[in-house]
Short mmCIF file of C-alpha atoms in Angstrom, two decimals:
data_model
loop_
_atom_site.label_atom_id
_atom_site.label_comp_id
_atom_site.label_asym_id
_atom_site.label_seq_id
_atom_site.Cartn_x
_atom_site.Cartn_y
_atom_site.Cartn_z
CA MET S 193 3.18 79.89 -45.81
CA MET S 194 4.50 77.37 -43.34
CA ARG S 195 7.15 75.39 -44.28
CA ILE S 196 7.82 71.27 -44.04
CA SER S 197 11.08 70.68 -43.06
CA ALA S 198 12.83 67.72 -44.29
CA ASP S 199 13.35 65.94 -41.07
CA THR S 200 9.98 66.21 -40.44
CA ILE S 201 9.10 63.99 -43.96
CA ARG S 202 12.25 62.07 -42.69
CA THR S 203 9.68 61.38 -39.65
CA VAL S 204 6.45 60.81 -41.38
CA PHE S 205 8.08 58.19 -43.54
CA GLY S 206 10.21 56.51 -41.12
CA ILE S 207 6.36 56.75 -38.79
CA LEU S 208 4.99 54.60 -41.39
CA GLY S 209 7.43 52.75 -42.18
CA ASN S 210 7.20 51.21 -38.84
CA GLY S 211 3.30 50.81 -39.69
CA THR S 212 4.53 48.99 -42.66
CA ALA S 213 6.96 46.71 -41.28
CA LEU S 214 4.56 45.56 -38.50
CA VAL S 215 2.14 44.08 -40.47
CA LEU S 216 5.16 42.00 -42.40
CA PHE S 217 6.29 40.96 -38.84
CA PHE S 218 2.79 40.03 -37.75
CA SER S 219 2.12 38.58 -41.73
CA PRO S 220 3.33 34.77 -40.01
CA ALA S 221 0.81 34.89 -37.48
CA PRO S 222 -1.54 32.59 -39.08
CA THR S 223 0.82 30.53 -39.25
CA PHE S 224 2.29 29.77 -35.98
CA ARG S 225 -2.54 29.93 -34.98
CA ARG S 226 -2.21 26.82 -36.87
CA ILE S 227 1.08 24.97 -34.93
CA TRP S 228 -0.37 26.23 -31.50
CA LYS S 229 -3.68 24.59 -32.40
CA SER S 230 -2.02 21.15 -33.94
CA GLY S 231 0.93 20.78 -31.59
CA SER S 232 3.34 20.40 -34.64
CA VAL S 233 4.90 22.01 -36.75
CA GLU S 234 4.04 19.91 -39.18
CA GLN S 235 6.62 20.42 -42.08
CA PHE S 236 7.14 24.17 -41.71
CA HIS S 237 10.65 25.95 -41.08
CA ALA S 238 12.13 28.10 -39.05
CA THR S 239 15.42 29.27 -41.01
CA PRO S 240 12.67 32.55 -42.30
CA TYR S 241 12.17 33.47 -38.72
CA LEU S 242 15.84 33.16 -37.91
CA ALA S 243 17.05 34.84 -40.49
CA THR S 244 14.72 37.55 -39.78
CA LEU S 245 15.31 37.51 -35.73
CA LEU S 246 19.13 37.94 -36.77
CA ASN S 247 18.35 41.15 -38.79
CA CYS S 248 16.38 43.18 -36.43
CA MET S 249 19.41 42.55 -34.32
CA PHE S 250 21.70 43.45 -36.40
CA TRP S 251 19.39 46.53 -36.98
CA ILE S 252 19.58 47.38 -32.76
CA LEU S 253 22.67 47.79 -32.95
CA TYR S 254 23.17 49.88 -36.01
CA GLY S 255 20.41 51.97 -34.25
CA LEU S 256 21.82 52.35 -31.12
CA PRO S 257 23.19 56.10 -30.37
CA MET S 258 26.51 55.24 -29.50
CA VAL S 259 26.26 53.47 -33.10
CA HIS S 260 24.51 55.66 -35.67
CA PRO S 261 22.36 58.51 -33.73
CA HIS S 262 19.36 59.72 -34.96
CA SER S 263 18.42 56.32 -35.19
CA THR S 264 14.91 56.23 -33.40
CA LEU S 265 12.78 55.00 -35.30
CA VAL S 266 14.60 52.55 -36.33
CA LEU S 267 15.45 50.82 -33.29
CA THR S 268 11.52 51.19 -31.71
CA ILE S 269 10.68 48.95 -35.23
CA ASN S 270 13.71 46.26 -34.95
CA GLY S 271 12.99 46.40 -31.41
CA SER S 272 9.72 45.46 -31.92
CA GLY S 273 9.81 42.91 -34.52
CA LEU S 274 12.83 41.18 -32.23
CA VAL S 275 10.27 40.60 -29.92
CA ILE S 276 7.40 39.54 -32.35
CA GLU S 277 10.63 37.00 -34.06
CA LEU S 278 11.04 35.66 -31.03
CA THR S 279 7.93 34.43 -29.46
CA TYR S 280 7.92 32.69 -33.70
CA VAL S 281 11.38 30.49 -32.41
CA ILE S 282 9.92 30.34 -28.99
CA ILE S 283 6.75 28.79 -30.40
CA PHE S 284 8.45 26.38 -32.74
CA LEU S 285 11.25 25.03 -30.83
CA LEU S 286 7.93 23.99 -27.68
CA TYR S 287 6.32 21.86 -30.97
CA SER S 288 9.14 20.58 -32.57
CA GLU S 289 10.64 17.08 -32.39
CA ARG S 290 13.71 16.44 -30.22
CA ASN S 291 16.04 16.56 -33.03
CA GLN S 292 14.87 19.58 -35.13
CA ARG S 293 14.03 21.71 -32.32
CA LEU S 294 18.15 21.18 -31.41
CA ARG S 295 18.98 22.57 -34.23
CA VAL S 296 16.89 25.00 -34.27
CA LEU S 297 18.20 26.20 -30.32
CA LEU S 298 21.83 25.64 -31.77
CA VAL S 299 21.00 28.50 -34.69
CA LEU S 300 20.02 30.57 -32.83
CA ILE S 301 22.35 30.50 -29.77
CA ILE S 302 25.00 30.93 -32.25
CA GLU S 303 23.12 33.94 -33.97
CA ILE S 304 23.46 35.70 -30.32
CA LEU S 305 26.89 35.05 -29.83
CA PHE S 306 27.84 36.21 -33.19
CA VAL S 307 25.86 39.59 -32.69
CA GLY S 308 26.70 40.22 -29.32
CA ALA S 309 30.87 39.40 -30.66
CA VAL S 310 30.17 42.40 -33.45
CA ALA S 311 28.86 44.56 -30.74
CA ALA S 312 31.71 44.59 -28.46
CA VAL S 313 33.99 45.06 -31.19
CA VAL S 314 32.37 47.46 -32.68
CA LEU S 315 31.70 49.28 -29.48
CA THR S 316 35.31 48.86 -27.86
CA ILE S 317 37.52 48.70 -30.43
CA VAL S 318 36.35 50.80 -33.36
CA HIS S 319 36.24 53.67 -32.32
CA GLY S 320 33.46 57.14 -33.85
CA TYR S 321 30.53 57.03 -35.36
CA VAL S 322 31.25 57.14 -38.86
CA ARG S 323 33.62 53.27 -38.35
CA ARG S 324 31.28 52.21 -36.45
CA SER S 325 28.16 53.00 -38.43
CA LEU S 326 30.11 51.43 -41.34
CA VAL S 327 31.05 48.52 -39.93
CA VAL S 328 27.97 47.20 -38.27
CA GLY S 329 26.30 48.86 -41.92
CA VAL S 330 28.13 46.38 -43.94
CA LEU S 331 26.10 43.18 -41.82
CA CYS S 332 22.70 44.80 -42.03
CA VAL S 333 23.07 45.61 -45.87
CA ILE S 334 24.38 41.86 -46.12
CA PHE S 335 21.88 40.13 -43.83
CA GLY S 336 18.68 42.60 -45.07
CA THR S 337 19.64 41.88 -48.91
CA LEU S 338 19.05 37.74 -48.24
CA MET S 339 16.22 38.65 -46.14
CA TYR S 340 14.13 40.60 -48.51
CA ALA S 341 15.77 37.67 -51.37
CA SER S 342 14.22 35.34 -50.13
CA PRO S 343 10.76 35.52 -51.69
CA LEU S 344 12.82 35.04 -54.95
CA SER S 345 12.17 31.12 -54.03
CA VAL S 346 8.16 31.75 -53.83
CA MET S 347 8.71 34.43 -56.92
CA LYS S 348 10.49 31.30 -58.51
CA GLN S 349 6.99 29.00 -57.78
CA VAL S 350 4.70 31.03 -59.09
CA ILE S 351 6.16 31.33 -62.81
CA GLU S 352 6.67 27.13 -63.18
CA THR S 353 3.15 26.69 -61.71
CA LYS S 354 1.67 30.01 -63.37
CA SER S 355 -0.40 30.84 -59.86
CA VAL S 356 -0.32 32.78 -57.67
CA GLU S 357 -2.12 31.04 -54.84
CA PHE S 358 0.71 31.16 -52.33
CA MET S 359 1.88 34.76 -53.06
CA PRO S 360 -0.82 36.51 -50.73
CA LEU S 361 -1.37 39.95 -52.48
CA PHE S 362 -1.40 42.11 -49.55
CA LEU S 363 1.91 40.56 -48.19
CA SER S 364 2.97 41.87 -51.65
CA LEU S 365 1.97 45.27 -50.82
CA ALA S 366 2.78 45.81 -47.28
CA SER S 367 6.62 44.55 -48.76
CA PHE S 368 6.38 47.56 -52.03
CA PHE S 369 4.97 50.19 -49.71
CA ASN S 370 7.43 49.12 -46.63
CA GLY S 371 10.05 49.24 -48.70
CA ILE S 372 8.89 52.74 -49.93
CA CYS S 373 8.74 54.17 -46.88
CA TRP S 374 11.73 53.73 -45.76
CA THR S 375 13.59 54.09 -49.02
CA ILE S 376 12.46 57.80 -48.94
CA TYR S 377 13.29 58.04 -45.15
CA ALA S 378 16.74 56.41 -45.88
CA LEU S 379 17.77 59.26 -49.63
CA ILE S 380 15.90 62.25 -47.10
CA ARG S 381 19.28 62.15 -44.87
CA PHE S 382 20.94 60.21 -46.94
CA ASP S 383 21.98 56.48 -45.08
CA LEU S 384 23.25 53.93 -48.24
CA PHE S 385 23.26 50.59 -45.45
CA ILE S 386 19.08 51.55 -45.06
CA THR S 387 18.88 51.99 -49.05
CA ILE S 388 20.34 49.32 -50.68
CA PRO S 389 18.25 46.62 -48.40
CA ASN S 390 15.08 48.28 -49.12
CA GLY S 391 15.74 49.74 -52.71
CA LEU S 392 16.05 45.68 -53.60
CA GLY S 393 12.62 45.13 -50.84
CA VAL S 394 10.58 47.75 -53.78
CA ALA S 395 12.50 45.90 -56.76
CA PHE S 396 11.28 42.32 -55.35
CA ALA S 397 8.38 43.25 -54.27
CA VAL S 398 7.62 45.26 -57.64
CA GLY S 399 8.61 41.87 -59.81
CA GLN S 400 5.51 39.66 -56.82
CA LEU S 401 2.93 42.33 -58.28
CA ILE S 402 3.80 42.18 -61.41
CA LEU S 403 4.00 38.20 -61.35
CA TYR S 404 -0.03 38.96 -59.68
CA MET S 405 -0.95 40.41 -62.18
CA MET S 406 0.19 38.21 -65.12
CA TYR S 407 -1.65 35.06 -62.98
CA ARG S 408 -3.98 36.24 -61.50
CA GLY S 409 -7.01 34.81 -64.05
CA SER S 410 -4.74 31.49 -64.18
CA THR S 411 -5.07 31.24 -60.48
CA VAL S 412 -8.65 31.57 -60.47
CA GLN S 413 -9.37 29.38 -63.21
CA GLN S 414 -6.70 26.71 -61.50
CA MET S 415 -8.74 26.90 -57.82
CA LYS S 416 -12.10 26.46 -59.74
CA GLU S 417 -10.32 22.59 -61.69
CA ARG S 418 -9.43 21.68 -58.32
CA LYS S 419 -12.68 22.08 -56.04
CA GLN S 420 -14.57 20.26 -58.94
CA LYS S 421 -12.70 16.93 -59.26
CA MET S 422 -12.48 17.71 -55.53
CA GLU S 423 -16.26 17.21 -55.78
CA MET S 424 -16.06 14.55 -58.02
CA GLY S 425 -13.33 12.62 -55.47
CA LEU S 426 -10.67 12.69 -57.99
CA VAL S 427 -8.21 14.23 -55.97
CA ASN S 428 -7.06 15.08 -51.94
CA THR S 429 -7.99 18.05 -49.82
CA ASN S 430 -4.26 19.05 -50.97
CA GLY S 431 -5.11 19.09 -54.52
CA SER S 432 -2.98 15.60 -55.37
CA LEU S 433 -4.60 12.71 -57.61
CA LYS S 434 -5.89 9.98 -54.93
CA ASP S 435 -4.54 6.81 -55.72
CA ASP S 436 -6.11 5.28 -58.86
CA LEU S 437 -6.32 1.72 -55.67
CA GLU S 438 -8.41 4.27 -53.89
CA ASN S 439 -10.60 5.22 -56.20
CA GLY S 440 -11.01 2.30 -57.83
CA THR S 441 -11.37 3.89 -61.12
CA LYS S 442 -8.06 4.54 -63.37
CA ILE S 443 -7.67 8.09 -63.96
CA GLY S 444 -7.10 9.34 -66.86
CA ASN S 445 -6.03 6.44 -70.43
#
């Protein structure tokens, strides 16, 4: 009977992790299609994309052969993520107003200089795989955890509104499976720095799925009620009540 090696299993989960991570990287595409078509960034913020870009840059540094050997799959997915997130940031720069554009550009330059400085120090002053992996790994854990913790604000909104309308199920599922794949990948040949942020990612994703099951019913009811009010002309398309003078009648008491 043929025995499958641990390294083979690890590679399989790494490839699956690449796939689920790509789903997450491409998930904001509809938002940027909207920005492209409207010619404006509207009320969207560049912060999530700048944060993910910084995270990808640090993981690329971590996956370099001279820092942490045998991390090809870490390099491939974060290299892809870097290209995707940089594209988002460039689109944001093209369609944002001057002051906002300057702020985003300044943050982007600071991120590049910061990662470049860390890379220069690690590759010239710090010697040995263990020490280099430790320095870069700690930074990856910090920025990776911040990125994975970003859904907390959405979860807070879900609890307050009792609605999962703005927390898509497929994104929560993709986050869950992505975290599972990379956690297993890290545990097979134990890598603490990959395990911590992805383990937290699984926990946050489970929390989102629980909230989805709790509030799915109330979400459907809220959307149905809003649709009825829109048909009656009582609310705007964004769900807010119309002005009394605009309606010519007083809503409520």
